Amino acid sequence: MTSKISPPYYAVIFTSVRTDNDQGYDRAAEHMMTLARDQSGYIGFESVSDEGIGISVSYWKDLASIRAWKQAADHITAQKTGQDKWYKSYTTRIAKVEREYSFEK
Amino acid sequence: MTSKISPPYYAVIFTSVRTDNDQGYDRAAEHMMTLARDQSGYIGFESVSDEGIGISVSYWKDLASIRAWKQAADHITAQKTGQDKWYKSYTTRIAKVEREYSFEK
């Protein structure tokens, strides 16, 4: 994804190790994405996973947008559900993107 | 990866789309990793790729460490080589991690 806006903006870096249990996961993940897209301040989303290891990065205009997304998301995918069922471990990082440079063929 | 140090610290978020040409790629990628680990200020590295789409995040104590890594890396894996051969597109983002929270089973 190439951003449409210039730094500074924010990134939520979510790295995770999944369990074998994916019951309800796809639906919840899709819902999280929809909630993100509906949020003002949402810029974009990138996600890759392979063999249970995942890195997802969502991009946001400011911290207020991230907070609003988190609040909306907490109501649906209760954080606890994910912890118990889907993840062995995860880390969420909130980071301010200060610079970016892109290459495209 | 759970960080051993607390925010603030820095993340380099590298997202890429690869070509079919992987000639010399593995060796260069490994070399980049070794250079990172040897750098003072290096905290850690996470990378996932699937079907040519990759997200790699390296973590650093400060911007000076990132600059030193970039300079060391530029000598070996000339940026141009990667652009021409290995990547259709990529974006590098330098971001300051302001908060993090982790879950582990």
Short mmCIF file of C-alpha atoms in Angstrom, two decimals:
data_model
loop_
_atom_site.label_atom_id
_atom_site.label_comp_id
_atom_site.label_asym_id
_atom_site.label_seq_id
_atom_site.Cartn_x
_atom_site.Cartn_y
_atom_site.Cartn_z
CA MET A 1 0.00 0.00 0.00
CA THR A 2 1.28 3.44 -0.86
CA SER A 3 -0.18 6.04 1.46
CA LYS A 4 -2.25 8.82 0.05
CA ILE A 5 -1.19 11.09 2.84
CA SER A 6 2.27 12.17 3.93
CA PRO A 7 3.87 11.61 7.32
CA PRO A 8 3.32 12.17 10.11
CA TYR A 9 0.50 9.66 10.53
CA TYR A 10 0.05 6.59 12.71
CA ALA A 11 0.54 2.84 12.34
CA VAL A 12 -0.86 0.05 14.48
CA ILE A 13 1.53 -2.89 14.17
CA PHE A 14 -0.10 -6.15 15.25
CA THR A 15 2.11 -9.25 15.34
CA SER A 16 0.64 -12.57 16.37
CA VAL A 17 1.09 -16.29 16.75
CA ARG A 18 -2.13 -18.20 16.20
CA THR A 19 -3.49 -21.33 17.80
CA ASP A 20 -5.02 -24.12 15.71
CA ASN A 21 -8.47 -22.93 16.67
CA ASP A 22 -9.92 -20.68 13.99
CA GLN A 23 -13.55 -20.97 15.01
CA GLY A 24 -15.18 -17.62 14.30
CA TYR A 25 -11.87 -16.01 13.44
CA ASP A 26 -12.50 -15.12 9.78
CA ARG A 27 -15.79 -13.48 10.59
CA ALA A 28 -14.30 -11.45 13.43
CA ALA A 29 -11.29 -10.39 11.34
CA GLU A 30 -13.58 -9.27 8.55
CA HIS A 31 -15.69 -7.34 10.99
CA MET A 32 -12.60 -5.60 12.41
CA MET A 33 -11.67 -4.55 8.87
CA THR A 34 -15.13 -3.19 8.14
CA LEU A 35 -15.07 -1.23 11.37
CA ALA A 36 -11.68 0.20 10.42
CA ARG A 37 -12.80 1.27 6.96
CA ASP A 38 -15.88 2.95 8.40
CA GLN A 39 -13.77 4.97 10.83
CA SER A 40 -12.83 8.51 9.92
CA GLY A 41 -9.07 8.80 9.90
CA TYR A 42 -8.53 5.32 8.44
CA ILE A 43 -5.82 5.31 5.76
CA GLY A 44 -5.14 1.69 4.91
CA PHE A 45 -4.34 -1.84 5.97
CA GLU A 46 -1.73 -4.47 5.12
CA SER A 47 -1.66 -8.01 6.43
CA VAL A 48 0.39 -11.12 5.76
CA SER A 49 0.33 -14.45 7.55
CA ASP A 50 2.05 -17.74 7.00
CA GLU A 51 1.89 -20.89 9.09
CA GLY A 52 0.23 -19.21 12.04
CA ILE A 53 2.56 -16.22 12.20
CA GLY A 54 0.97 -12.91 11.25
CA ILE A 55 1.88 -9.28 10.85
CA SER A 56 -0.87 -6.73 10.22
CA VAL A 57 -0.34 -3.01 9.96
CA SER A 58 -3.17 -0.51 9.82
CA TYR A 59 -2.56 3.16 9.09
CA TRP A 60 -4.37 6.08 10.67
CA LYS A 61 -4.47 9.84 10.52
CA ASP A 62 -4.21 10.34 14.28
CA LEU A 63 -4.47 8.68 17.67
CA ALA A 64 -8.10 9.68 18.09
CA SER A 65 -9.06 7.57 15.06
CA ILE A 66 -7.23 4.56 16.50
CA ARG A 67 -8.98 4.97 19.82
CA ALA A 68 -12.37 5.19 18.12
CA TRP A 69 -11.63 2.01 16.15
CA LYS A 70 -10.50 0.18 19.27
CA GLN A 71 -13.64 1.17 21.13
CA ALA A 72 -15.92 0.09 18.30
CA ALA A 73 -14.00 -3.17 17.93
CA ASP A 74 -14.05 -4.01 21.62
CA HIS A 75 -17.81 -4.24 21.57
CA ILE A 76 -17.88 -6.93 18.93
CA THR A 77 -14.74 -8.99 19.07
CA ALA A 78 -14.41 -8.95 22.82
CA GLN A 79 -10.66 -8.95 23.29
CA LYS A 80 -10.90 -11.94 25.56
CA THR A 81 -12.33 -14.16 22.85
CA GLY A 82 -9.29 -13.65 20.69
CA GLN A 83 -6.86 -14.20 23.49
CA ASP A 84 -8.43 -17.43 24.63
CA LYS A 85 -9.25 -19.02 21.32
CA TRP A 86 -7.22 -17.66 18.44
CA TYR A 87 -3.88 -16.48 19.75
CA LYS A 88 -0.95 -18.02 21.53
CA SER A 89 0.56 -14.58 21.79
CA TYR A 90 0.36 -11.15 20.24
CA THR A 91 1.80 -7.68 20.51
CA THR A 92 0.14 -4.44 19.49
CA ARG A 93 2.31 -1.40 18.90
CA ILE A 94 1.12 2.14 18.29
CA ALA A 95 3.71 4.02 16.27
CA LYS A 96 4.00 7.44 14.69
CA VAL A 97 5.24 7.22 11.09
CA GLU A 98 7.77 9.98 10.67
CA ARG A 99 9.12 9.20 7.21
CA GLU A 100 8.27 6.97 4.28
CA TYR A 101 9.75 6.25 0.90
CA SER A 102 8.42 4.03 -1.84
CA PHE A 103 9.62 2.30 -4.96
CA GLU A 104 7.34 1.14 -7.72
CA LYS A 105 8.34 -0.46 -11.00
CA MET B 1 8.77 -10.79 19.41
CA THR B 2 8.25 -9.17 22.77
CA SER B 3 10.53 -6.19 23.18
CA LYS B 4 13.02 -6.16 25.97
CA ILE B 5 12.87 -2.40 26.12
CA SER B 6 9.92 -0.10 26.66
CA PRO B 7 8.65 2.58 24.30
CA PRO B 8 9.66 4.94 22.95
CA TYR B 9 11.80 3.10 20.40
CA TYR B 10 11.75 2.89 16.62
CA ALA B 11 10.33 0.52 14.02
CA VAL B 12 11.25 0.21 10.36
CA ILE B 13 8.20 -1.17 8.56
CA PHE B 14 9.11 -2.63 5.17
CA THR B 15 6.25 -3.84 2.98
CA SER B 16 6.98 -5.34 -0.41
CA VAL B 17 5.69 -7.13 -3.47
CA ARG B 18 8.27 -9.46 -4.99
CA THR B 19 9.01 -10.38 -8.58
CA ASP B 20 9.56 -14.00 -9.63
CA ASN B 21 13.31 -13.39 -9.70
CA ASP B 22 14.91 -14.50 -6.46
CA GLN B 23 18.47 -14.74 -7.77
CA GLY B 24 20.77 -13.72 -4.92
CA TYR B 25 17.87 -12.66 -2.73
CA ASP B 26 18.27 -15.13 0.14
CA ARG B 27 21.93 -14.33 0.53
CA ALA B 28 21.31 -10.58 0.51
CA ALA B 29 18.41 -10.87 2.97
CA GLU B 30 20.57 -12.91 5.33
CA HIS B 31 23.35 -10.39 5.04
CA MET B 32 20.98 -7.54 5.88
CA MET B 33 19.90 -9.46 9.00
CA THR B 34 23.48 -10.06 10.10
CA LEU B 35 24.28 -6.38 9.61
CA ALA B 36 21.24 -5.47 11.71
CA ARG B 37 22.16 -7.79 14.56
CA ASP B 38 25.70 -6.42 14.61
CA GLN B 39 24.45 -2.86 14.89
CA SER B 40 24.30 -1.28 18.32
CA GLY B 41 20.73 -0.19 19.00
CA TYR B 42 19.21 -3.23 17.28
CA ILE B 43 16.28 -4.66 19.27
CA GLY B 44 14.66 -7.27 17.07
CA PHE B 45 13.16 -8.32 13.77
CA GLU B 46 9.90 -9.90 12.57
CA SER B 47 9.14 -10.93 9.04
CA VAL B 48 6.32 -12.78 7.28
CA SER B 49 5.79 -13.35 3.60
CA ASP B 50 3.27 -15.29 1.59
CA GLU B 51 2.90 -15.56 -2.17
CA GLY B 52 5.26 -12.69 -2.90
CA ILE B 53 3.76 -10.24 -0.41
CA GLY B 54 6.00 -9.43 2.55
CA ILE B 55 5.93 -7.40 5.72
CA SER B 56 9.14 -7.06 7.75
CA VAL B 57 9.48 -4.96 10.85
CA SER B 58 12.80 -4.28 12.55
CA TYR B 59 13.01 -2.55 15.92
CA TRP B 60 15.64 -0.05 16.98
CA LYS B 61 16.64 2.00 19.97
CA ASP B 62 16.95 5.26 18.05
CA LEU B 63 17.19 6.86 14.61
CA ALA B 64 20.99 6.90 14.69
CA SER B 65 21.04 3.07 14.84
CA ILE B 66 18.72 2.87 11.84
CA ARG B 67 20.91 5.27 9.88
CA ALA B 68 24.03 3.25 10.70
CA TRP B 69 22.31 0.05 9.56
CA LYS B 70 21.15 1.67 6.34
CA GLN B 71 24.64 2.93 5.56
CA ALA B 72 26.24 -0.45 6.23
CA ALA B 73 23.57 -2.17 4.16
CA ASP B 74 23.84 0.18 1.23
CA HIS B 75 27.42 -0.88 0.63
CA ILE B 76 26.54 -4.52 0.18
CA THR B 77 23.03 -4.88 -1.14
CA ALA B 78 23.13 -1.86 -3.39
CA GLN B 79 19.57 -0.62 -3.24
CA LYS B 80 19.35 -0.67 -6.99
CA THR B 81 19.88 -4.42 -7.19
CA GLY B 82 16.82 -5.04 -5.10
CA GLN B 83 14.67 -2.60 -6.97
CA ASP B 84 15.54 -3.99 -10.37
CA LYS B 85 15.53 -7.68 -9.67
CA TRP B 86 13.56 -8.62 -6.58
CA TYR B 87 10.80 -6.11 -6.08
CA LYS B 88 7.82 -4.93 -8.03
CA SER B 89 7.23 -2.34 -5.34
CA TYR B 90 8.07 -1.61 -1.75
CA THR B 91 7.54 0.99 0.93
CA THR B 92 9.78 1.71 3.88
CA ARG B 93 8.37 3.55 6.86
CA ILE B 94 10.30 4.86 9.84
CA ALA B 95 8.02 5.02 12.86
CA LYS B 96 8.39 5.85 16.52
CA VAL B 97 6.72 3.26 18.74
CA GLU B 98 4.91 5.16 21.44
CA ARG B 99 3.00 2.35 23.15
CA GLU B 100 2.94 -1.41 23.14
CA TYR B 101 0.96 -4.11 24.85
CA SER B 102 1.37 -7.84 24.69
CA PHE B 103 -0.57 -10.99 25.43
CA GLU B 104 1.02 -14.36 25.97
CA LYS B 105 -0.72 -17.59 26.89
#
